[in-house]
Coordinates of C-alpha atoms and ligand atoms in Angstrom, one line a residue:
X141 CA 0.0 0.0 0.0
X142 CA 1.1 3.5 -0.7
X143 CA 1.5 5.7 2.3
X144 CA -1.1 8.5 2.4
X145 CA 1.6 11.1 2.6
X146 CA 4.7 10.1 0.8
X147 CA 7.8 10.9 2.9
X148 CA 9.1 14.1 1.2
X149 CA 12.7 13.7 0.1
X150 CA 15.1 15.9 2.0
X151 CA 17.7 17.5 -0.3
X152 CA 20.6 19.8 0.2
X153 CA 19.8 23.0 -1.7
X154 CA 22.2 24.0 -4.5
X155 CA 24.5 26.9 -3.9
X156 CA 22.6 29.3 -6.1
X157 CA 19.4 28.8 -4.1
X158 CA 21.3 29.0 -0.8
X159 CA 22.8 32.3 -1.8
X160 CA 19.5 33.7 -2.9
X161 CA 17.8 32.8 0.3
X162 CA 20.7 34.3 2.3
X163 CA 20.6 37.4 0.2
X164 CA 17.0 37.8 1.1
X165 CA 18.0 38.6 4.7
X166 CA 20.6 41.2 3.9
X167 CA 19.3 42.7 0.7
X168 CA 15.8 43.7 1.2
X169 CA 15.6 46.7 -1.0
X170 CA 17.9 49.2 -2.9
X171 CA 18.6 51.0 0.4
X172 CA 20.1 47.8 1.8
X173 CA 22.6 47.8 -1.0
X174 CA 23.5 51.4 -0.3
X175 CA 23.9 50.6 3.4
X176 CA 26.2 47.7 2.9
X177 CA 28.3 49.4 0.3
X178 CA 28.6 52.6 2.3
X179 CA 29.5 50.6 5.4
X180 CA 32.3 48.9 3.5
X181 CA 33.6 52.2 2.3
X182 CA 33.6 53.5 5.9
X183 CA 35.4 50.3 7.1
X184 CA 38.0 50.8 4.4
X185 CA 38.9 54.1 6.0
X186 CA 37.5 56.3 3.3
X187 CA 37.5 60.1 3.8
X188 CA 35.0 60.7 1.1
X189 CA 32.1 58.5 -0.1
X190 CA 30.1 59.3 -3.1
X191 CA 26.8 57.6 -3.7
X192 CA 25.3 57.8 -7.2
X193 CA 21.7 56.7 -7.8
X194 CA 20.3 56.7 -11.3
X195 CA 17.3 55.4 -13.2
X196 CA 14.2 56.7 -14.8
X197 CA 11.1 55.5 -13.1
X198 CA 12.9 53.0 -10.9
X199 CA 16.3 52.7 -9.4
X200 CA 18.3 51.2 -12.1
X201 CA 21.8 51.7 -10.9
X202 CA 23.5 52.3 -7.5
X203 CA 27.2 53.1 -7.4
X204 CA 29.3 53.8 -4.4
X205 CA 32.8 55.2 -4.8
X206 CA 35.3 55.6 -2.0
X207 CA 38.9 56.7 -1.5
X208 CA 39.5 54.0 1.1
X209 CA 42.2 51.3 1.2
X210 CA 41.1 49.4 -1.9
X211 CA 41.6 45.7 -2.5
X212 CA 44.3 43.7 -4.2
X213 CA 43.5 41.4 -7.1
X214 CA 43.4 38.2 -5.0
X215 CA 41.2 39.8 -2.4
X216 CA 38.5 41.1 -4.7
X217 CA 37.6 37.5 -5.7
X218 CA 37.6 36.4 -2.0
X219 CA 35.5 39.4 -1.0
X220 CA 32.6 38.0 -3.0
X221 CA 32.6 34.6 -1.4
X222 CA 30.1 34.0 1.4
X223 CA 31.5 34.4 4.9
X224 CA 34.6 36.1 3.6
X225 CA 35.7 39.0 5.7
X226 CA 38.9 40.8 6.6
X227 CA 37.3 42.2 9.8
X228 CA 37.0 39.1 12.0
X229 CA 39.8 36.6 12.6
X230 CA 38.3 34.6 15.5
X231 CA 35.1 34.4 17.4
X232 CA 36.4 36.5 20.3
X233 CA 36.7 39.4 17.9
X234 CA 33.0 39.7 17.8
X235 CA 33.0 41.3 21.3
X236 CA 35.5 43.9 20.2
X237 CA 34.0 44.9 16.9
X238 CA 34.6 48.4 15.9
X239 CA 34.0 48.0 12.1
X240 CA 30.5 48.3 10.5
X241 CA 30.7 44.9 8.8
X242 CA 31.9 41.6 10.1
X243 CA 29.5 39.0 8.7
X244 CA 31.3 38.7 5.3
X245 CA 27.9 38.4 3.6
X246 CA 27.1 41.6 1.9
X247 CA 29.0 41.5 -1.3
X248 CA 28.2 37.8 -1.8
X249 CA 24.5 38.5 -1.2
X250 CA 24.3 41.5 -3.4
X251 CA 26.2 39.7 -6.2
X252 CA 23.7 36.8 -5.9
X253 CA 20.7 38.9 -6.9
X254 CA 22.2 41.6 -9.2
X255 CA 24.9 42.5 -11.6
X256 CA 27.9 43.9 -9.7
X257 CA 30.9 45.7 -11.2
X258 CA 33.9 46.4 -8.9
X259 CA 36.9 48.6 -9.8
X260 CA 39.4 48.7 -7.0
X261 CA 43.0 49.7 -6.4
X262 CA 44.9 49.5 -3.2
X263 CA 45.8 52.8 -1.6
X264 CA 49.3 53.9 -2.4
X265 CA 49.9 51.2 -5.0
X266 CA 51.3 53.8 -7.5
X267 CA 50.9 53.5 -11.2
X268 CA 49.6 49.9 -11.4
X269 CA 46.2 49.3 -13.1
X270 CA 43.1 48.8 -11.0
X271 CA 41.3 45.5 -10.9
X272 CA 37.9 45.1 -12.6
X273 CA 35.6 42.3 -11.7
X274 CA 32.0 41.8 -12.9
X275 CA 29.8 39.3 -11.2
X276 CA 26.2 38.6 -12.2
X277 CA 23.8 36.3 -10.3
X278 CA 26.8 35.0 -8.4
X279 CA 28.9 34.1 -11.5
X280 CA 32.0 35.9 -12.5
X281 CA 31.4 37.2 -16.0
X282 CA 34.4 39.4 -16.5
X283 CA 37.8 39.9 -14.9
X284 CA 40.4 42.4 -16.1
X285 CA 42.3 45.6 -15.5
X286 CA 41.4 49.2 -16.0
X287 CA 42.7 52.7 -15.1
X288 CA 41.3 54.1 -11.8
X289 CA 42.3 56.2 -8.8
X290 CA 43.0 54.5 -5.4
X291 CA 40.0 53.2 -3.6
X292 CA 37.0 51.2 -4.6
X293 CA 33.9 51.7 -6.8
X294 CA 31.1 49.2 -6.7
X295 CA 28.2 49.5 -9.2
X296 CA 25.1 47.5 -8.8
X297 CA 22.6 47.1 -11.6
X298 CA 19.6 44.8 -12.4
X299 CA 18.8 44.3 -8.7
X300 CA 16.6 41.3 -8.1
X301 CA 16.7 40.4 -11.8
X302 CA 16.6 36.7 -10.8
X303 CA 14.3 37.0 -7.9
X304 CA 11.1 38.3 -9.4
X305 CA 9.1 37.8 -6.2
X306 CA 11.3 40.2 -4.4
X307 CA 11.3 42.7 -7.3
X308 CA 7.5 42.8 -7.2
X309 CA 7.6 44.0 -3.6
X310 CA 9.6 47.0 -4.3
X311 CA 7.8 50.2 -3.6
X312 CA 7.7 53.3 -5.9
X313 CA 11.0 54.8 -6.8
X314 CA 10.2 57.8 -4.5
X315 CA 9.7 55.5 -1.5
X316 CA 12.9 53.6 -2.2
X317 CA 14.8 56.8 -2.7
X318 CA 13.5 58.0 0.6
X319 CA 14.9 54.9 2.3
X320 CA 18.2 55.6 0.6
X321 CA 18.3 59.2 1.9
X322 CA 17.6 57.9 5.4
X323 CA 20.4 55.5 5.3
X324 CA 22.9 58.1 4.0
X325 CA 21.7 60.6 6.6
X326 CA 22.2 58.1 9.3
X327 CA 25.7 57.2 8.1
X328 CA 26.6 60.9 7.9
X329 CA 25.4 61.5 11.4
X330 CA 27.3 58.6 12.8
X331 CA 30.5 59.6 10.9
X332 CA 30.6 63.4 10.8
X333 CA 34.3 63.2 10.0
X334 CA 33.7 61.5 6.6
X335 CA 32.3 63.4 3.6
X336 CA 29.2 61.8 2.1
X337 CA 27.7 63.0 -1.2
X338 CA 24.5 61.6 -2.6
X339 CA 23.7 62.2 -6.3
X340 CA 20.4 61.3 -7.9
X341 CA 20.6 61.3 -11.7
X342 CA 23.6 63.6 -11.4
X343 CA 21.9 66.1 -9.0
X344 CA 23.5 66.5 -5.6
X345 CA 21.0 65.7 -2.9
X346 CA 23.1 65.4 0.2
X347 CA 26.6 66.7 0.8
X348 CA 28.5 66.7 4.1
X349 CA 32.1 67.9 4.7
X350 CA 35.0 65.8 5.7
X351 CA 36.6 66.4 9.1
X352 CA 33.3 67.9 10.2
X353 CA 31.6 67.8 13.6
X354 CA 28.2 66.4 14.5
X355 CA 26.8 70.0 14.3
X356 CA 28.3 70.4 10.8
X357 CA 26.6 67.2 9.7
X358 CA 23.3 68.3 11.2
X359 CA 23.5 71.7 9.5
X360 CA 24.3 70.1 6.2
X361 CA 21.5 67.6 6.4
X362 CA 18.7 69.5 8.1
X363 CA 19.6 73.2 7.7
X364 CA 21.3 75.7 9.9
X365 CA 18.0 76.9 11.5
X366 CA 17.5 73.6 13.3
X367 CA 21.2 73.3 14.1
X368 CA 21.4 76.8 15.6
X369 CA 18.8 76.1 18.3
X370 CA 20.2 72.7 19.5
X371 CA 21.5 72.2 23.0
X372 CA 24.8 70.4 23.5
X373 CA 24.7 67.2 25.6
X374 CA 27.8 65.7 27.1
X375 CA 28.2 63.2 29.9
X376 CA 30.3 60.3 31.0
X377 CA 29.5 57.3 33.2
X378 CA 31.3 54.1 34.1
X379 CA 30.7 52.3 30.9
X380 CA 29.6 55.0 28.5
X381 CA 30.3 58.4 27.0
X382 CA 27.4 60.4 25.7
X383 CA 27.8 63.3 23.3
X384 CA 25.2 64.9 21.1
X385 CA 22.8 67.7 20.4
X386 CA 19.1 67.9 21.4
X387 CA 16.3 70.3 20.6
X388 CA 15.1 73.0 22.8
X389 CA 11.6 72.1 24.1
X390 CA 9.9 74.5 21.8
X391 CA 11.1 72.4 18.9
X392 CA 9.2 69.1 19.2
X393 CA 7.7 66.4 17.1
X394 CA 4.7 64.0 17.3
X395 CA 6.9 60.9 17.4
X396 CA 10.3 59.5 18.1
X397 CA 11.5 59.5 14.5
X398 CA 13.9 62.3 15.0
X399 CA 15.6 60.8 18.0
X400 CA 18.7 59.4 16.3
X401 CA 21.2 57.4 18.2
X402 CA 24.5 55.9 17.2
X403 CA 26.3 53.4 19.4
X404 CA 30.0 53.2 18.6
X405 CA 29.4 54.9 15.3
X406 CA 26.6 52.5 14.3
X407 CA 23.1 54.1 13.9
X408 CA 20.7 51.9 15.8
X409 CA 17.1 52.1 16.6
X410 CA 16.4 51.6 20.2
X411 CA 13.0 52.2 21.8
X412 CA 14.4 52.2 25.3
X413 CA 16.9 54.9 24.5
X414 CA 14.3 57.0 22.7
X415 CA 12.1 56.7 25.8
X416 CA 15.0 57.7 28.1
X417 CA 15.6 60.8 26.0
X418 CA 11.9 61.8 26.2
X419 CA 12.0 61.1 30.0
X420 CA 14.9 63.5 30.3
X421 CA 12.6 66.3 29.1
X422 CA 9.9 65.6 31.7
X423 CA 7.3 68.3 31.8
X424 CA 9.3 70.5 29.5
X425 CA 7.3 68.9 26.6
X426 CA 3.6 68.4 26.2
X427 CA 2.6 64.8 27.0
X428 CA 2.5 63.4 23.6
X429 CA 5.4 65.3 22.0
X430 CA 8.9 64.2 21.5
X431 CA 12.2 66.1 21.0
X432 CA 14.7 66.0 18.2
X433 CA 17.9 64.4 19.4
X434 CA 21.2 63.3 17.9
X435 CA 23.1 61.2 20.3
X436 CA 26.4 59.6 19.8
X437 CA 27.1 57.0 22.5
X438 CA 30.5 55.3 23.0
X439 CA 29.9 52.2 25.0
X440 CA 32.4 49.6 26.1
X441 CA 32.4 47.1 23.2
X442 CA 32.1 44.2 25.6
X443 CA 28.6 45.4 26.5
X444 CA 27.3 45.6 23.0
X445 CA 26.3 42.6 21.0
X446 CA 26.1 43.7 17.4
X447 CA 25.3 40.3 16.0
X448 CA 21.6 40.1 16.7
X449 CA 20.1 41.5 13.5
X450 CA 21.0 40.5 9.9
X451 CA 21.2 44.1 8.8
X452 CA 22.7 45.1 12.1
X453 CA 20.0 47.7 12.7
X454 CA 19.5 46.6 16.3
X455 CA 22.1 45.8 18.9
X456 CA 21.7 44.1 22.3
X457 CA 23.1 46.0 25.2
X458 CA 24.0 44.5 28.5
X459 CA 23.2 46.7 31.6
X460 CA 20.6 48.4 29.3
X461 CA 18.4 49.5 32.2
X462 CA 21.3 51.2 34.0
X463 CA 22.6 52.9 30.8
X464 CA 19.2 54.1 29.8
X465 CA 18.7 55.7 33.3
X466 CA 22.0 57.4 32.9
X467 CA 21.0 58.8 29.5
X468 CA 17.8 60.2 30.9
X469 CA 19.7 62.0 33.7
X470 CA 22.4 63.4 31.4
X471 CA 19.6 64.8 29.2
X472 CA 17.9 66.3 32.2
X473 CA 21.1 67.9 33.4
X474 CA 21.9 69.3 29.9
X475 CA 18.5 70.9 29.7
X476 CA 18.8 72.3 33.2
X477 CA 22.0 74.2 32.4
X478 CA 20.8 75.4 29.0
X479 CA 19.1 78.6 28.3
X480 CA 15.7 77.5 27.2
X481 CA 13.9 80.7 26.3
X482 CA 12.5 80.0 22.8
X483 CA 13.6 82.5 20.3
X484 CA 11.0 84.4 18.3
X485 CA 11.5 83.4 14.7
X486 CA 11.7 86.2 12.1
X487 CA 8.8 86.5 9.7
X488 CA 9.3 85.0 6.2
X489 CA 10.8 87.3 3.7
X490 CA 7.9 89.1 1.9
X491 CA 7.5 88.0 -1.7
X492 CA 7.1 91.5 -2.9
X493 CA 9.8 93.7 -1.4
X494 CA 7.6 96.7 -0.9
X495 CA 4.5 94.9 0.5
X496 CA 4.9 93.6 4.0
X497 CA 3.1 90.4 4.7
X498 CA -0.3 90.9 6.2
X499 CA -0.4 89.5 9.7
X500 CA 3.1 90.8 10.2
X501 CA 2.3 94.5 10.7
X502 CA 0.6 94.7 14.0
X503 CA -2.7 96.5 13.7
X504 CA -2.7 99.6 15.9
X505 CA -4.8 99.4 19.0
X506 CA -4.8 95.6 19.0
X507 CA -2.3 95.6 21.9
X508 CA -2.2 97.8 24.8
X509 CA 1.0 98.4 26.5
X510 CA 0.8 99.6 30.0
X511 CA 3.6 101.5 31.6
X512 CA 4.5 99.9 34.9
X513 CA 3.0 101.2 38.1
X514 CA 5.9 101.4 40.5
X515 CA 4.0 101.8 43.8
X516 CA 1.4 99.4 44.9
X517 CA -2.0 100.9 45.8
X518 CA -4.5 98.3 46.6
X519 CA -7.2 100.0 44.6
X520 CA -8.1 97.2 42.1
X521 CA -9.7 94.3 43.9
X522 CA -8.0 92.2 41.2
X523 CA -4.6 93.5 42.2
X524 CA -5.1 92.6 45.8
X525 CA -6.3 89.1 44.8
X526 CA -3.1 88.8 42.7
X527 CA -1.1 89.9 45.8
X528 CA -2.7 87.1 47.8
X529 CA -1.9 84.5 45.2
X530 CA 1.7 85.7 45.0
X531 CA 2.1 85.7 48.7
X532 CA 1.0 82.1 48.9
X533 CA 3.5 80.9 46.5
X534 CA 6.1 83.2 47.9
X535 CA 6.3 81.3 51.2
X536 CA 8.8 79.0 49.6
X537 CA 11.0 81.7 48.2
X538 CA 13.8 83.0 50.3
X539 CA 13.5 86.7 50.3
X540 CA 17.2 87.5 49.8
X541 CA 17.4 85.3 46.7
X542 CA 15.1 87.6 44.9
X543 CA 17.4 90.2 43.5
X544 CA 20.1 87.8 42.7
X545 CA 17.6 85.9 40.6
X546 CA 17.1 88.5 38.0
X547 CA 20.6 89.5 36.9
X548 CA 20.2 92.1 34.2
X549 CA 16.5 91.6 33.9
X550 CA 14.2 94.6 34.1
X551 CA 10.4 94.6 33.9
X552 CA 9.3 97.3 31.5
X553 CA 5.6 96.8 31.4
X554 CA 2.6 94.6 31.0
X555 CA 1.1 93.8 27.6
X556 CA -2.7 93.5 27.5
X557 CA -2.8 92.3 31.1
X558 CA -1.4 89.0 29.9
X559 CA 2.3 89.3 29.1
X560 CA 5.1 90.7 31.2
X561 CA 7.6 92.6 29.2
X562 CA 11.2 92.3 30.3
X563 CA 14.5 93.4 28.9
X564 CA 17.4 91.2 29.7
X565 CA 21.1 91.4 29.1
X566 CA 22.5 88.6 27.1
X567 CA 26.2 88.9 26.4
X568 CA 26.8 92.4 25.2
X569 CA 23.3 92.9 23.9
X570 CA 19.9 93.4 25.5
X571 CA 17.0 91.2 24.4
X572 CA 13.3 91.6 24.8
X573 CA 11.6 88.8 26.7
X574 CA 7.8 88.3 26.8
X575 CA 6.5 86.2 29.7
X576 CA 3.1 84.6 29.8
X577 CA 2.0 85.6 33.4
X578 CA -0.5 82.7 33.7
X579 CA 1.9 80.0 32.4
X580 CA 4.7 81.4 34.7
X581 CA 2.6 81.2 37.8
X582 CA 1.3 77.8 36.8
X583 CA 4.8 76.5 36.7
X584 CA 5.5 77.9 40.1
X585 CA 2.3 76.4 41.6
X586 CA 2.9 73.1 39.9
X587 CA 6.3 72.6 41.4
X588 CA 5.0 73.7 44.8
X589 CA 2.0 71.3 44.8
X590 CA 4.3 68.4 43.9
X591 CA 6.9 69.3 46.5
X592 CA 4.2 69.7 49.2
X593 CA 2.8 66.3 48.3
X594 CA 6.3 64.7 48.6
X595 CA 6.8 66.4 52.0
X596 CA 3.5 65.2 53.3
X597 CA 0.3 66.8 52.6
X598 CA -0.5 70.3 53.8
X599 CA -4.0 71.6 53.5
X600 CA -6.0 74.3 55.2
X601 CA -9.5 75.1 56.1
X602 CA -11.3 77.8 54.1
X603 CA -12.6 80.8 56.0
X604 CA -16.0 80.2 54.4
X605 CA -16.7 76.8 52.9
X606 CA -17.6 76.9 49.2
X607 CA -20.9 75.2 48.4
X608 CA -21.2 73.4 45.1
X609 CA -24.6 72.8 43.7
X610 CA -24.4 70.1 41.0
X611 CA -26.5 68.3 38.6
X612 CA -27.1 64.6 39.5
X613 CA -24.6 63.3 37.0
X614 CA -21.9 65.6 38.2
X615 CA -22.5 64.7 41.8
X616 CA -21.9 61.0 40.9
X617 CA -18.6 62.0 39.3
X618 CA -17.6 64.1 42.3
X619 CA -18.3 61.1 44.6
X620 CA -16.1 59.0 42.4
X621 CA -13.3 61.5 42.6
X622 CA -13.5 62.1 46.3
X623 CA -10.4 59.9 47.1
X624 CA -8.4 61.7 44.4
X625 CA -9.4 65.1 45.8
X626 CA -8.7 64.0 49.3
X627 CA -5.2 62.9 48.3
X628 CA -4.5 66.4 47.2
X629 CA -5.9 68.1 50.3
X630 CA -9.5 68.8 49.4
X631 CA -12.1 67.8 52.0
X632 CA -15.6 67.8 50.5
X633 CA -18.7 67.0 52.5
X634 CA -22.1 66.0 51.1
X635 CA -24.5 68.8 51.8
X636 CA -28.0 67.9 51.0
X637 CA -29.0 66.4 47.6
X638 CA -26.3 66.8 45.0
X639 CA -24.6 69.5 46.9
X640 CA -21.1 69.5 48.5
X641 CA -19.4 71.8 50.9
X642 CA -15.7 72.3 50.2
X643 CA -14.1 72.8 53.6
X644 CA -10.4 72.3 53.0
X645 CA -8.1 73.0 50.1
X646 CA -4.4 72.6 49.4
X647 CA -2.3 75.2 51.2
X648 CA -1.1 76.9 48.0
X649 CA -4.6 78.0 47.1
X650 CA -5.0 80.0 50.3
X651 CA -7.8 80.5 52.8
X652 CA -9.9 82.8 50.7
X653 CA -10.0 81.3 47.2
X654 CA -12.6 82.7 44.9
X655 CA -15.6 80.3 44.7
X656 CA -15.3 80.3 40.9
X657 CA -11.8 79.0 41.1
X658 CA -12.9 76.0 43.2
X659 CA -15.9 75.4 40.9
X660 CA -13.7 75.4 37.8
X661 CA -11.2 73.2 39.5
X662 CA -13.8 70.6 40.5
X663 CA -15.3 70.7 37.0
X664 CA -11.8 69.9 35.6
X665 CA -11.3 67.0 38.0
X666 CA -14.6 65.3 37.0
X667 CA -14.0 66.2 33.3
X668 CA -13.2 63.9 30.4
X669 CA -9.5 64.9 30.2
X670 CA -8.8 63.5 33.7
X671 CA -10.8 60.3 33.1
X672 CA -8.5 59.5 30.1
X673 CA -5.3 60.6 31.8
X674 CA -2.8 57.9 32.4
X675 CA -1.3 59.5 35.5
X676 CA -4.3 60.8 37.5
X677 CA -2.3 62.3 40.3
X678 CA -0.1 64.2 37.9
X679 CA -3.2 65.4 36.0
X680 CA -4.8 66.7 39.2
X681 CA -1.6 68.5 40.1
X682 CA -1.8 70.3 36.7
X683 CA -5.4 71.2 37.3
X684 CA -4.6 72.8 40.7
X685 CA -1.7 74.7 39.2
X686 CA -3.8 75.9 36.3
X687 CA -6.8 76.9 38.3
X688 CA -4.9 78.4 41.1
X689 CA -2.6 80.5 38.9
X690 CA -2.8 84.2 38.2
X691 CA -5.0 84.6 35.1
X692 CA -4.4 86.3 31.8
X693 CA -6.4 89.5 32.2
X694 CA -5.2 90.3 35.7
X695 CA -3.6 93.7 35.8
X696 CA -0.3 93.6 37.8
X697 CA 1.9 96.2 39.4
X698 CA 5.5 96.3 38.6
X699 CA 6.3 95.0 42.0
X700 CA 4.0 92.0 41.5
X701 CA 5.5 91.2 38.2
X702 CA 9.0 91.2 39.7
X703 CA 7.9 89.0 42.5
X704 CA 6.3 86.5 40.0
X705 CA 9.5 86.4 38.0
X706 CA 11.6 85.8 41.1
X707 CA 9.4 82.8 42.0
X708 CA 9.6 81.6 38.4
X709 CA 13.3 81.6 38.3
X710 CA 13.5 79.5 41.4
X711 CA 11.6 76.6 39.8
X712 CA 13.4 73.7 38.2
X713 CA 12.0 74.4 34.8
X714 CA 11.2 78.0 34.4
X715 CA 10.9 77.9 30.7
X716 CA 7.8 75.8 30.2
X717 CA 4.5 75.5 32.0
X718 CA 3.5 72.0 33.2
X719 CA 1.7 71.3 29.9
X720 CA 5.0 71.9 28.1
X721 CA 4.1 75.2 26.6
X722 CA 6.6 78.0 26.8
X723 CA 6.4 80.5 29.6
X724 CA 8.5 83.0 27.8
X725 CA 9.7 84.0 24.3
X726 CA 12.7 86.1 23.6
X727 CA 13.5 88.5 20.8
X728 CA 17.3 88.8 20.7
X729 CA 18.9 91.8 19.2
X730 CA 20.1 89.7 16.4
X731 CA 16.6 88.4 15.6
X732 CA 15.1 91.8 15.8
X733 CA 17.8 93.0 13.3
X734 CA 16.8 90.2 11.0
X735 CA 13.1 91.0 11.4
X736 CA 13.8 94.6 10.4
X737 CA 16.1 93.3 7.6
X738 CA 19.1 95.3 9.1
X739 CA 21.3 92.3 8.7
Ligands
ADP132 P1 32.1 42.4 5.7 O1 31.9 43.9 5.5 O2 31.1 41.9 6.7 O3 33.5 42.0 6.0 P2 31.4 42.2 2.9 O4 30.8 41.2 2.1 O5 30.7 43.5 3.0 O6 31.6 41.7 4.4 O7 32.9 42.5 2.4 C1 33.8 41.5 2.4 C2 35.2 42.0 2.4 O8 35.5 42.7 1.2 C3 35.5 43.0 3.5 O9 35.8 42.3 4.7 C4 36.6 43.8 3.0 O10 37.8 43.2 3.3 C5 36.4 43.8 1.5 N1 35.8 45.0 1.0 C6 34.5 45.2 0.7 N2 34.2 46.5 0.3 C7 35.4 47.1 0.3 C8 35.8 48.5 0.0 N3 34.9 49.4 -0.4 N4 37.1 48.8 0.2 C9 38.0 47.9 0.6 N5 37.7 46.6 0.9 C10 36.4 46.2 0.8
MG133 MG1 30.3 44.8 4.7

């Protein structure tokens, strides 16, 4: 009888098939070819690497030219054999890898699925001819000599000609091109000392300089506007050295795509590192926003396992938890010591030289600038309420520290009862700084509420309890939130049907809070935003800070504004409110000159 399932015969695959399968892992798309060839150029000690992409409609040809060490005639042939590498002698070397490559697979893989033409000449070999080798689908089809400068040129054509399935999965030329740009950008960031040039159909798309710094590379790739506003990061721990540049909080993104990290000059994608960078910003950024960061980590090679991913995009790091915490604290420190007042950006150059952009010319009367009132007369009820608010948050401020806090800063007025106008000396120039009075006080309150909570709760009884009369649905929500409110120092008692008496509030709000402030605050606590907040405690803290803070629209005396600023500059993060919005914006002399086209 015949078996129902005949035993399938096991066969050893032929070499061509083996190579094609292996190639599939390394050579996924045109960008993988670029990555491998550029890595080889870097490993060969090149100072300049030129990448040429050409094709109409698709990507027909990729050529990478370097001025590296080149290869001898015997070595070129070897280089195309699988598992042939000059970068690894023994297994132990894997733990000391400093080169980009080590698997000895790339050239063999690429040659298995394309037509490859190599021209190479060892560096310093004088007037001897260069070696030419052409391999197609893994077979040598031509070998000879030609004239060429020192270094290596590898041209790849007809990619995936013998693997139609793979070819079918290629995306549009634009998409593939985008992946290539990304690879070249990453290489340029990880190797600022090497000049990279990318040409597409003869047009230069990327150009970095040799012997450059990270900042030079960033300027060349992303423009000098971004580069100018970056904050330097530097730190050293037991196993790691961190260097890089990160964005000021005002410059943020909706995802982590612009957090770029290299470990020992290899660009890697690491979610834990990206999270650590974000964590370093804390409340300097709105909740769902991320910074731009370029970090170059030098980590003891024995802690980094580079052999976990066929295209080496990911690495495994021992002691990852520890290193990641150190990264977060280095970022935090760098931000703390940086000057984080966002710079006002100059308006775009008007298209017609004699017609200023509308929206740029301030319409007269729209803003009201008030000259400061030096002396304090408690005439406005509003001003005395502001005084109470300031006094409450002032308790934490040592009186003597006040003057020292504002070196070279002078309050010159209040704009529209919302912004405090300050001049501030910065270097040899003065700059104009506008401070959002509400955001500033919010930051002060936020930090005090948090500190109070950590020191043990302090609350106080109101002189007159505030009675909340609610709709039934709201009353249910308040009952649900009672424990949260209590944890922050609010004591609420039921007071008849759907009414509550608020007897006690956090100390920072004071004994005589306006009933509306309490009403608004409770409305926020039972609102939808809090229900969906991941960290409810933190969200309540933000609500207290927001509702308790001096409002936009409150007229302030000069003295009150100075006191507020003194409090602000004692906080850990004076430059943003707890929601991550800026508390102040500065107009430097240089920016003003640019706005007025004086420079
Ligand atoms: P790997 O880079 O992992 O060693 P590859 O297949 O990419 O493997 O390259 C094989 C070998 O060919 C390298 O180890 C190197 O000796 C040599 N080689 C490849 N590209 C170049 C180049 N551009 N310049 C000099 N040598 C090269
Ligand atoms: Mg390689």
